[in-house]
Coordinates of C-alpha atoms and ligand atoms in Angstrom, one line a residue:
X23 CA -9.0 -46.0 64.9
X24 CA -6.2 -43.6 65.7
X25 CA -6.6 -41.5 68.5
X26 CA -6.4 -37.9 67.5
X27 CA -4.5 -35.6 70.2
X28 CA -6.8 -32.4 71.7
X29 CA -4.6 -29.7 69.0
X30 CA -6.4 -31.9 66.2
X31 CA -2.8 -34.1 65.3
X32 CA -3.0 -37.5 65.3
X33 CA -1.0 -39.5 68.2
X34 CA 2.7 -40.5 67.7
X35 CA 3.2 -44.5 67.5
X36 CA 4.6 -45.4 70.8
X37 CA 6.0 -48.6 69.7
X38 CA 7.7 -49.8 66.4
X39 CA 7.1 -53.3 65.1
X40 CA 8.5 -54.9 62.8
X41 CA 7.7 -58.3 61.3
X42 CA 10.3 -60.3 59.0
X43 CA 12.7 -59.0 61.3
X44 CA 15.4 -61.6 60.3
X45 CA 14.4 -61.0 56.7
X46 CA 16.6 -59.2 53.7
X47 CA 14.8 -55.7 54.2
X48 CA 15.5 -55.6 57.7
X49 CA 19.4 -56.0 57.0
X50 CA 19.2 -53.7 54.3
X51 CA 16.8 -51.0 54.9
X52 CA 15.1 -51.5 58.1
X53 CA 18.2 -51.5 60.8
X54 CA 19.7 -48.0 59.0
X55 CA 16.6 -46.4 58.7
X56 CA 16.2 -46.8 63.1
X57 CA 19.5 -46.2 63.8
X58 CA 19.2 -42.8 61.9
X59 CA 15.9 -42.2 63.4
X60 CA 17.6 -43.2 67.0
X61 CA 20.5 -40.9 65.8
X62 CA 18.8 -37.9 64.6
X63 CA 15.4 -38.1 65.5
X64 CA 15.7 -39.2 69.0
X65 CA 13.4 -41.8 68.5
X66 CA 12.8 -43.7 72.4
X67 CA 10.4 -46.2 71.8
X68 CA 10.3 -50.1 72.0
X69 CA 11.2 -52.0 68.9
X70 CA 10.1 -55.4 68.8
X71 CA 11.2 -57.4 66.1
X72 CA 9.2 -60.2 64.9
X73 CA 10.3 -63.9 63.0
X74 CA 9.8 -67.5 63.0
X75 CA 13.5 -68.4 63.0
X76 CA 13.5 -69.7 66.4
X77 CA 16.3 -67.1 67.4
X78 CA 16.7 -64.8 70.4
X79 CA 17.1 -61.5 71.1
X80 CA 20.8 -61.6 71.1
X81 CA 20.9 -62.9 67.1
X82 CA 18.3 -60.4 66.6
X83 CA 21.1 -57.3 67.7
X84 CA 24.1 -59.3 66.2
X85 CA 22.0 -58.9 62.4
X86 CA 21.7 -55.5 63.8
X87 CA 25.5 -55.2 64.2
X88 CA 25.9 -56.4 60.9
X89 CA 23.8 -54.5 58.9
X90 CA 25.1 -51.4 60.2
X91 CA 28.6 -52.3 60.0
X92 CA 27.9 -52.6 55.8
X93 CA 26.1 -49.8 56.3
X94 CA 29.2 -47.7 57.4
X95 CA 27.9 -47.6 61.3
X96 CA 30.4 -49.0 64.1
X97 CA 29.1 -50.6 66.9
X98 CA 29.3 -48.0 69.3
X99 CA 27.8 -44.5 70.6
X100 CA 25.0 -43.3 72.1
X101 CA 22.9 -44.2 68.9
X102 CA 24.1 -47.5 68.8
X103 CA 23.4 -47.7 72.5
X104 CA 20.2 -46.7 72.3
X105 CA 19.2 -48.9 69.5
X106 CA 20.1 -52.1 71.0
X107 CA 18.8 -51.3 74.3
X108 CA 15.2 -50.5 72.8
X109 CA 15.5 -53.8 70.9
X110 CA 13.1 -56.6 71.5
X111 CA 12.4 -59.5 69.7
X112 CA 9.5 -62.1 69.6
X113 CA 9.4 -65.6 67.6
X114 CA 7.1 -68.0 66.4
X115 CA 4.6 -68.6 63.6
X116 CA 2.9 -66.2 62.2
X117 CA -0.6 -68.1 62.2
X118 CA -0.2 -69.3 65.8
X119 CA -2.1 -67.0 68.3
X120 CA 0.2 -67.5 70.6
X121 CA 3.0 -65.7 68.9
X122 CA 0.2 -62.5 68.9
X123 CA -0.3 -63.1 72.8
X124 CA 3.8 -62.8 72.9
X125 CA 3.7 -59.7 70.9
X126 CA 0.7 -58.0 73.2
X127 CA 2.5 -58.8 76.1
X128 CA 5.5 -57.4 75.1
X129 CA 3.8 -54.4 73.7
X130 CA 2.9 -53.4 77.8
X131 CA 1.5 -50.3 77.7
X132 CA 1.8 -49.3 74.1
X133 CA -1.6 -47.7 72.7
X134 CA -0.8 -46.8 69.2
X135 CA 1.9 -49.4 67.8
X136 CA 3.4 -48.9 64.6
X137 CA 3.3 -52.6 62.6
X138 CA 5.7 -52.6 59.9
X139 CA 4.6 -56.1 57.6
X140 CA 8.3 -56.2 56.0
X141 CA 7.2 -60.1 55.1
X142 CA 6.4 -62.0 51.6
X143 CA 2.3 -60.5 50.4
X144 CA 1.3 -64.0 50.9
X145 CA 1.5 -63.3 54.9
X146 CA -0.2 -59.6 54.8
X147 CA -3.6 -60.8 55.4
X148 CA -2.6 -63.4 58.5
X149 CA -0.7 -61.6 60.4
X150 CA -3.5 -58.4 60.0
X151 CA -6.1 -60.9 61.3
X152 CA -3.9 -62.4 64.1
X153 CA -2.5 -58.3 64.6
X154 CA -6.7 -57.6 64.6
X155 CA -7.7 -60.7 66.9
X156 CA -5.3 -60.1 70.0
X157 CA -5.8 -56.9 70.3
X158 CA -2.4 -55.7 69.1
X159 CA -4.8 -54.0 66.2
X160 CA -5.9 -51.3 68.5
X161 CA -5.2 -47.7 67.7
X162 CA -2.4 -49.4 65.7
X163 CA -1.1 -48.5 62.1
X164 CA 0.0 -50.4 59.6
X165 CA 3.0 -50.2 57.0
X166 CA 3.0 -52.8 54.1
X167 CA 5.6 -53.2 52.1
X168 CA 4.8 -53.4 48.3
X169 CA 4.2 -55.7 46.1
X170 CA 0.6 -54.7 46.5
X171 CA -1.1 -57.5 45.1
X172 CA -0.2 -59.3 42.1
X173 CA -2.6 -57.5 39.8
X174 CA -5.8 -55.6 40.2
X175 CA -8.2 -58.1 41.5
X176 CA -6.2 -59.7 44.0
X177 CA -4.8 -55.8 45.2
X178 CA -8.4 -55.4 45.8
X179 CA -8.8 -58.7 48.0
X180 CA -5.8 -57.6 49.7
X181 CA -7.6 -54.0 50.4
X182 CA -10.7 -55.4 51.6
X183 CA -9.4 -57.5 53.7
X184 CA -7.3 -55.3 55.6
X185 CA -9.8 -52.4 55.4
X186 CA -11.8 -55.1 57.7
X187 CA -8.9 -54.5 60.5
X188 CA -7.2 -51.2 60.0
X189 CA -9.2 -48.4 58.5
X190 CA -7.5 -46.2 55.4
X191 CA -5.8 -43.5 57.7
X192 CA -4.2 -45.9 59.3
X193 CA -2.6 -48.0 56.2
X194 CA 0.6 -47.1 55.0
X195 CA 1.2 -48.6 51.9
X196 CA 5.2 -47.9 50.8
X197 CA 6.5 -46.7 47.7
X198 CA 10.1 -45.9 48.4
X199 CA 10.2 -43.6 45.6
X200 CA 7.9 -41.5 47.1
X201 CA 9.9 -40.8 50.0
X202 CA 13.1 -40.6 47.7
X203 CA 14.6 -36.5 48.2
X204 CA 15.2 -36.7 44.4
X205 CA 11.5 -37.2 43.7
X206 CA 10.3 -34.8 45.9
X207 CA 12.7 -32.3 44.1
X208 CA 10.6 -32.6 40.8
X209 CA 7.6 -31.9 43.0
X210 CA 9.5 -29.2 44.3
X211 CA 10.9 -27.8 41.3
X212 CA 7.5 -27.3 39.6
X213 CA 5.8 -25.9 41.9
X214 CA 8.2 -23.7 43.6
X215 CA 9.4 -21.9 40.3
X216 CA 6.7 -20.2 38.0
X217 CA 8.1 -20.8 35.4
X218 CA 8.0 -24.2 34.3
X219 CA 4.2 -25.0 34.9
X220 CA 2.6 -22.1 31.7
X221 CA 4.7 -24.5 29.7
X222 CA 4.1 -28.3 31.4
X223 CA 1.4 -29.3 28.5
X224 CA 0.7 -30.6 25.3
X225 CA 1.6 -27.4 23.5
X226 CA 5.1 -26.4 24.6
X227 CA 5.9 -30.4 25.5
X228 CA 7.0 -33.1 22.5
X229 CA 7.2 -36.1 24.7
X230 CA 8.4 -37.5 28.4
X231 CA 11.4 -40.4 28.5
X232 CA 11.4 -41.9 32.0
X233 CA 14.9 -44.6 32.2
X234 CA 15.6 -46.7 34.8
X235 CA 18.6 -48.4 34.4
X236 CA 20.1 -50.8 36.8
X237 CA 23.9 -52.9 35.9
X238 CA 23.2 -55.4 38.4
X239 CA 21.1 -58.3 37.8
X240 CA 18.7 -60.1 39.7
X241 CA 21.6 -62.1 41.4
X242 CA 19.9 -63.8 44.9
X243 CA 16.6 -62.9 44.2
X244 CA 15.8 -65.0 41.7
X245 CA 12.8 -66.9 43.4
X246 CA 11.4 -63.3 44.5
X247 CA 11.9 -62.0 41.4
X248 CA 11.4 -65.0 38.8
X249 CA 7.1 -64.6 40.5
X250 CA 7.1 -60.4 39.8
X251 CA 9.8 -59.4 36.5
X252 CA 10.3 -55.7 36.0
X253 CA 6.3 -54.5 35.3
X254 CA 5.3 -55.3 38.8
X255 CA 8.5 -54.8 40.2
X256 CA 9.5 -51.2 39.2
X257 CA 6.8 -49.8 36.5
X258 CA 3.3 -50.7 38.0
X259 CA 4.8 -48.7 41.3
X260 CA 7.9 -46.9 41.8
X261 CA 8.1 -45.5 38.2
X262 CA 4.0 -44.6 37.2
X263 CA 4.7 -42.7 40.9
X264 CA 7.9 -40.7 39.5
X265 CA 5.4 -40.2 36.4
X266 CA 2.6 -39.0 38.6
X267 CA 5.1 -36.6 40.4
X268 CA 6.2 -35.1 37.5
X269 CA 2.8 -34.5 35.5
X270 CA 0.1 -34.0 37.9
X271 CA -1.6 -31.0 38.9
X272 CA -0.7 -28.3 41.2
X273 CA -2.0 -29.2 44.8
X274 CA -4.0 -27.0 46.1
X275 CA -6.3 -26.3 49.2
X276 CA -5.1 -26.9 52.7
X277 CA -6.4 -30.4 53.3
X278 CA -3.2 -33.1 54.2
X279 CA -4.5 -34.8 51.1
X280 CA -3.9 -32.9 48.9
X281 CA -1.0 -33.6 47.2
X282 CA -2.4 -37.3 46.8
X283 CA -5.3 -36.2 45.7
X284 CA -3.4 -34.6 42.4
X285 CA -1.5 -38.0 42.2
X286 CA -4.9 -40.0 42.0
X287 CA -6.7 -38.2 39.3
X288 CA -3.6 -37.6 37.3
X289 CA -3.1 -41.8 37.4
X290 CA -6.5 -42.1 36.8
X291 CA -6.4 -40.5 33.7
X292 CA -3.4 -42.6 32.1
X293 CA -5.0 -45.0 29.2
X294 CA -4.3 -48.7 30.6
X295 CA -1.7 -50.1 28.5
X296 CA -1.8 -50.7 24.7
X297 CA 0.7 -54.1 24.9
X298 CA 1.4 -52.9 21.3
X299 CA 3.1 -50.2 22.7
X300 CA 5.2 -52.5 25.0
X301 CA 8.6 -54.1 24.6
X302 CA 9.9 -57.1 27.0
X303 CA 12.9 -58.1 27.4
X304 CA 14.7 -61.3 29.8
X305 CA 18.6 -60.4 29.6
X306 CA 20.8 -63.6 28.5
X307 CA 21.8 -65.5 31.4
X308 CA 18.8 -64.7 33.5
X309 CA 18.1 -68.5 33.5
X310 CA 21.0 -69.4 35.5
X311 CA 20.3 -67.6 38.3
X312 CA 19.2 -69.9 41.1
X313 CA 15.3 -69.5 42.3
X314 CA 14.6 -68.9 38.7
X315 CA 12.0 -71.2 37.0
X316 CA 13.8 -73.8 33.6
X317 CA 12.3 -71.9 30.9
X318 CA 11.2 -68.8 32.7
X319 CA 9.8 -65.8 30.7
X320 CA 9.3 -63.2 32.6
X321 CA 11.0 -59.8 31.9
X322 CA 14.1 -58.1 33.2
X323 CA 13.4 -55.3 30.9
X324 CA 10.5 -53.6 30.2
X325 CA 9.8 -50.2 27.9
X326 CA 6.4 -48.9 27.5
X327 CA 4.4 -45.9 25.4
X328 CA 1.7 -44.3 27.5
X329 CA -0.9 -41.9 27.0
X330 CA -2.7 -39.6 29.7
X331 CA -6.1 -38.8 28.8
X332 CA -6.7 -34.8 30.1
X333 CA -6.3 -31.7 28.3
X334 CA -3.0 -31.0 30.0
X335 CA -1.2 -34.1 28.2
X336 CA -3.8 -35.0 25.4
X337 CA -1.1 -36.3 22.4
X338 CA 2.3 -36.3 24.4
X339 CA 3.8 -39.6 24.2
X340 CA 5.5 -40.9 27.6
X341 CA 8.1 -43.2 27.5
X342 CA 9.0 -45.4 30.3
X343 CA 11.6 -48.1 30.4
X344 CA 13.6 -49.7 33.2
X345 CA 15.9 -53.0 33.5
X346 CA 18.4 -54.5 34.8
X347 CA 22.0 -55.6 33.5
X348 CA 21.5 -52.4 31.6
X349 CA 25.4 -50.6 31.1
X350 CA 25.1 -48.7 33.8
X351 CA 23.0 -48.1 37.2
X352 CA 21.4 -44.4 36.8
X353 CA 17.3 -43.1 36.5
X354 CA 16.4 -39.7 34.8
X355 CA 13.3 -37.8 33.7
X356 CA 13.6 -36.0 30.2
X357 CA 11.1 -33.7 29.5
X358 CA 11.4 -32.7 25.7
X359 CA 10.0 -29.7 24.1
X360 CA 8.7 -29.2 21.2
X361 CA 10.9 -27.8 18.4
X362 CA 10.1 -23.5 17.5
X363 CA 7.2 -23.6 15.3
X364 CA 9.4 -21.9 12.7
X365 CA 12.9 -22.1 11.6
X366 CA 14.3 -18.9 12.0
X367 CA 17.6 -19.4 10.9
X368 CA 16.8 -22.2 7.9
X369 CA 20.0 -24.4 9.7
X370 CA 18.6 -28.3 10.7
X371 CA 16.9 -28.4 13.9
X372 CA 16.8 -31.5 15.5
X373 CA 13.5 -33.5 15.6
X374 CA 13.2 -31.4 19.2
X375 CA 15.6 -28.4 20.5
X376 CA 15.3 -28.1 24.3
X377 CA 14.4 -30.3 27.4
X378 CA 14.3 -30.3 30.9
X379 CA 15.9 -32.9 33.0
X380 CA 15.6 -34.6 36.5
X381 CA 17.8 -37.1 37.6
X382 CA 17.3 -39.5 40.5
X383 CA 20.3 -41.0 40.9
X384 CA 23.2 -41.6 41.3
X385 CA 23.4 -37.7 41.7
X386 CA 20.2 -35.3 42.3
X387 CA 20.4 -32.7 39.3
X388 CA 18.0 -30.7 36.9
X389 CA 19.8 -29.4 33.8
X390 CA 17.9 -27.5 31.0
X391 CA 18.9 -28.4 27.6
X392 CA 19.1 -25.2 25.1
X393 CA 20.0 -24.6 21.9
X394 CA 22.9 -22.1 21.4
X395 CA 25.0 -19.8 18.8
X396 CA 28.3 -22.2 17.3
X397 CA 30.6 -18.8 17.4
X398 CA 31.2 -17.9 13.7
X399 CA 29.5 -15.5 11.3
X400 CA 26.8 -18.4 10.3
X401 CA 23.7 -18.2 12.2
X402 CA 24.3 -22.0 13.2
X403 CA 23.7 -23.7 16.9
X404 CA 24.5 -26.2 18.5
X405 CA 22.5 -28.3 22.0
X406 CA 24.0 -27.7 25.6
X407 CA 22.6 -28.2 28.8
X408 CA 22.7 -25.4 31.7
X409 CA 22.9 -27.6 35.3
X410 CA 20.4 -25.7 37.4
X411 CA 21.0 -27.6 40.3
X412 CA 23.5 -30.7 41.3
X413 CA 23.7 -32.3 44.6
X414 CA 25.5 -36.0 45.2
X415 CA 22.8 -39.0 45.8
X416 CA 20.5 -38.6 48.5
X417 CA 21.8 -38.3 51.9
X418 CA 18.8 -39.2 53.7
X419 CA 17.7 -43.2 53.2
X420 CA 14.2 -42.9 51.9
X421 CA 13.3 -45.6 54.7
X422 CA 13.9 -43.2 57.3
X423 CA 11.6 -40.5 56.1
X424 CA 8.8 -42.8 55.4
X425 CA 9.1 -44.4 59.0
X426 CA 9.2 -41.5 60.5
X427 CA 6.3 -40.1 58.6
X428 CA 4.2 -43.2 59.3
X429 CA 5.1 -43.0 63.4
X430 CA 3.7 -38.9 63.5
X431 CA 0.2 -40.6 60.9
X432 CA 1.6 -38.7 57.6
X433 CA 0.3 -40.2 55.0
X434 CA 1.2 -38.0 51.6
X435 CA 4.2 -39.9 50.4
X436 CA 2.3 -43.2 50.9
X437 CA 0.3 -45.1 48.2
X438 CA -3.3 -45.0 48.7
X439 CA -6.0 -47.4 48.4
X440 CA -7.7 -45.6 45.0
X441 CA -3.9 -44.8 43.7
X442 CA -3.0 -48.9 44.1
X443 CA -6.4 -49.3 42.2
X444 CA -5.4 -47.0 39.6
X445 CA -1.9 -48.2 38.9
X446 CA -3.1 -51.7 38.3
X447 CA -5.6 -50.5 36.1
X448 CA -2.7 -49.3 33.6
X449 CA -0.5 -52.5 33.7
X450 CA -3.4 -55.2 34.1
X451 CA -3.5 -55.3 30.3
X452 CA -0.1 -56.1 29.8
X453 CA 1.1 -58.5 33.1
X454 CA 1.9 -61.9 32.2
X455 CA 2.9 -63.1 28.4
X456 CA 0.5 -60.6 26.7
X457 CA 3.4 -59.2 25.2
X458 CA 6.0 -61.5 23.3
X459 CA 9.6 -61.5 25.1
X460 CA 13.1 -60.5 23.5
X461 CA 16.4 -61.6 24.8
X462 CA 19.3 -58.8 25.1
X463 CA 22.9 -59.2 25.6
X464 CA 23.8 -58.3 29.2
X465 CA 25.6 -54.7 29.3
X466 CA 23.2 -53.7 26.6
X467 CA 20.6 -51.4 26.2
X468 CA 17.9 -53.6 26.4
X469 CA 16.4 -55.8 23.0
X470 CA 16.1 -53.1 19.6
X471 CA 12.4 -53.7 19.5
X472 CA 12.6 -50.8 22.1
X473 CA 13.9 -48.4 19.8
X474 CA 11.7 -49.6 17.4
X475 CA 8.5 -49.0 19.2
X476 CA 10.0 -45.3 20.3
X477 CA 10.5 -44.9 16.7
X478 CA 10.3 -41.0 15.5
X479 CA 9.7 -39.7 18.9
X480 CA 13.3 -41.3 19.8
X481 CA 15.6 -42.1 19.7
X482 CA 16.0 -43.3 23.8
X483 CA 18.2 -40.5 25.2
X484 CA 20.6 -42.9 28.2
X485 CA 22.0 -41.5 31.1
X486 CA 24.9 -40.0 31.1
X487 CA 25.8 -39.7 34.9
X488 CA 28.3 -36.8 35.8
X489 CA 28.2 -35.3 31.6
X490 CA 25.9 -33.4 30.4
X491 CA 23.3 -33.4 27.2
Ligands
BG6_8 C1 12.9 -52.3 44.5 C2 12.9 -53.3 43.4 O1 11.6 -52.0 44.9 O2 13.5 -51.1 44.0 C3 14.3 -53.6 43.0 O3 12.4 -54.5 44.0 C4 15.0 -52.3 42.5 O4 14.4 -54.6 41.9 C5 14.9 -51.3 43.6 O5 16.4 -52.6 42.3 C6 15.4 -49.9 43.1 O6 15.4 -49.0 44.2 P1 16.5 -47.9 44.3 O7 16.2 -47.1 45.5 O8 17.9 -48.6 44.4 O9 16.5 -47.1 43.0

């Protein structure tokens, strides 16, 4: 259990760990995310990264090098400095005790380490037992990467099994997009301004179109990604949180969970998945990329219709759809009203006449679309959007807030046990070949049977990063 200081807040980690240090998130996410925390935060404690590649410490800073150097870092400074000299790095197997006794004893007098399992699910629960049998368990927290399970029965082996070694406060399950600055400003947004949440419900709001669009493919990920496609890689997590965020209730009461709390009862509530209202999609080419399984038919694309059952949403249709070798790499929340419930000025009002919209990336904006006057004597409009706010991407790697967040014990932008729970319980009907599988042409908007299934509530309004409407 985490020690709790005497003023009531839970002690700092003293050490970081980090396991799958040679790994692809390390390179990518992890390294960055410490430097700026070295650099900004003045973080001072050990790192100890952990692998079974047989390599030293020295390797262990040259991939340290590396991944700043792409990351725009030079290797030099006091931040640099700092990083490599609180470097250290421990091999060996991850079921061999003796690679836990290594880790203890390099942990000295470190009472409240900070594990980070970047490593493949298959290794969570080992290296929480071996953490859990040397000792290196104690007053420890844990950060697991997601996937969380591979659906809702084995996410609920996974839970009891580490629930046996760490309790709940001190799991820290990441979602990225939860500690993603354009996320929190929809969180922010609503509940800072009063005027959006007497019109956030069924009777002002038409529908919701969540898009995330990716150009890329799945390129050298294919064996990763060939065992997941897009509803456990982006939907089941990272895009039922953006929904959650954006449609929940207003958190209230003083309690550190309560902003969770609102995220829990609003996923709760969202029907499980009608695979009637889903469309998959495998882009052409897909096959050829190596790791991928001859005949594979898991999606790259994915675009669902759900429904949330509370009074708040009863009737309004979310749409959801993400993929990759989409035209181009952008996410957005559109929020569309209803049209006026009468037509003043007898001209053709579009099958909705105003919306609200959040994008995530590549820039940080929310625009309100209105309907305006055409100048002229004819009582004709026409739709523009007014740019409330517009920042360029996100300046702060999500990676870093969420480390830092998990070293001080904060747990609000991680998942937690009962939201894991519920966000299986929406996609569990539809995982697997449930649903039949269309092939799109790369560059594409995904297969038509999307716009299809959107039908009148459509059509799928795409990004349009940098324009507006
Ligand atoms: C990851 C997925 O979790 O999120 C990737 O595994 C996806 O497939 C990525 O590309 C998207 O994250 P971001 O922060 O680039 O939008």
């Amino acid at each position: 259990m985490t020690e709790v200081r005497g003023d009531g807040a839970a002690a700092p980690s003293d050490a970081i760990v980090f396991f799958g240090a040679t790994g692809d998130l390390a390179k990518k996410q992890i390294f960055p995310a410490l430097y700026r925390l070295v650099a900004e935060q003045d973080l001072s404690v050990p790192i100890i990264g952990v692998a079974r590649q047989g390599w030293q410490l020295d390797q262990l800073k040259g991939r340290a090098v590396e991944s700043l150097k792409a990351h725009g870092v030079a290797a030099e400074g006091a931040a640099f400095n700092q990083l490599m000299q609180l470097l250290r790095y421990v091999d060996g197997d991850y079921n061999d005790p003796a690679t836990f006794a290594a880790l203890r004893h390099e942990l000295g007098t470190s009472r409240h380490p900070l594990h980070y399992l970047a490593v493949p699910p298959s290794l969570f629960s080992t290296v929480a037992a071996q953490l859990a049998k040397s000792h290196c368990a104690d007053g420890a927290r844990l950060v697991i990467e997601k996937p969380f399970g591979h659906d809702r029965v084995s996410a609920r082996a996974l839970d009891a099994v580490l629930l046996r070694y760490f309790p709940e406060e001190s799991i820290f399950r990441i979602d990225h997009y939860l500690g993603k600055e354009p996320v929190q400003n929809i969180l922010y947004s609503r509940f800072a301004n009063p005027v959006f949440e007497p019109i956030w419900n069924r009777t002002y709001i038409h529908s919701v179109q969540i898009t995330m669009a990716e150009d890329f493919g799945v390129d050298d990920r294919g064996r990763f990604y060939d065992e997941t496609g897009a509803i456990r890689d982006v939907l089941q997590n990272h895009l039922l949180q953006v929904l959650a965020v954006l449609t929940m209730g207003p958190p209230t009461g003083e309690e550190n969970e309560a902003e969770r709390d609102q995220r829990a009862d609003l996923l709760k509530a969202v029907r499980p998945l009608d695979p009637a209202h889903v469309v998959r999609g495998q882009y052409e080419g897909y096959h050829d990329v190596p790791g991928v399984r001859a005949g594979s038919t898991v999606e790259t694309f994915v675009a669902v219709r759900l429904e949330i059952d509370s009074w708040r949403w009863a009737g309004v249709p979310i749409y959801i759809r993400a993929g990759k070798r989409l035209p181009l790499t952008a996410s957005e929340v559109l929020v569309i009203f209803k049209r006026p419930p009468r037509e003043t000025f007898g001209e053709i009002v579009p099958a909705y006449s105003g919306h609200v919209r959040f994008t995530l990336s590549p820039d940080v904006s929310v625009g309100l679309g209105v309907r305006v006057k055409a100048p002229g004597e004819r009582m004709i409009g026409r739709d523009t959007e007014l740019i409330l706010s517009r920042q360029a991407g996100e300046d702060r790697p999500p990676y870093q807030r969420l480390l830092g967040d998990a070293m001080r014990g904060v747990g609000e932008l991680f998942t937690r046990s009962d939201l894991v729970d519920a966000q299986w319980r929406i996609v569990d009907p539809i995982l697997d070949n449930v649903c039949p599988l269309y092939l799109y042409a790369a560059g594409s908007w995904g297969p038509a049977e999307a716009a299809e299934m959107i039908g009148r509530d459509g059509p799928w309004r795409n990004p349009n990063p940098g324009g507006t409407g």
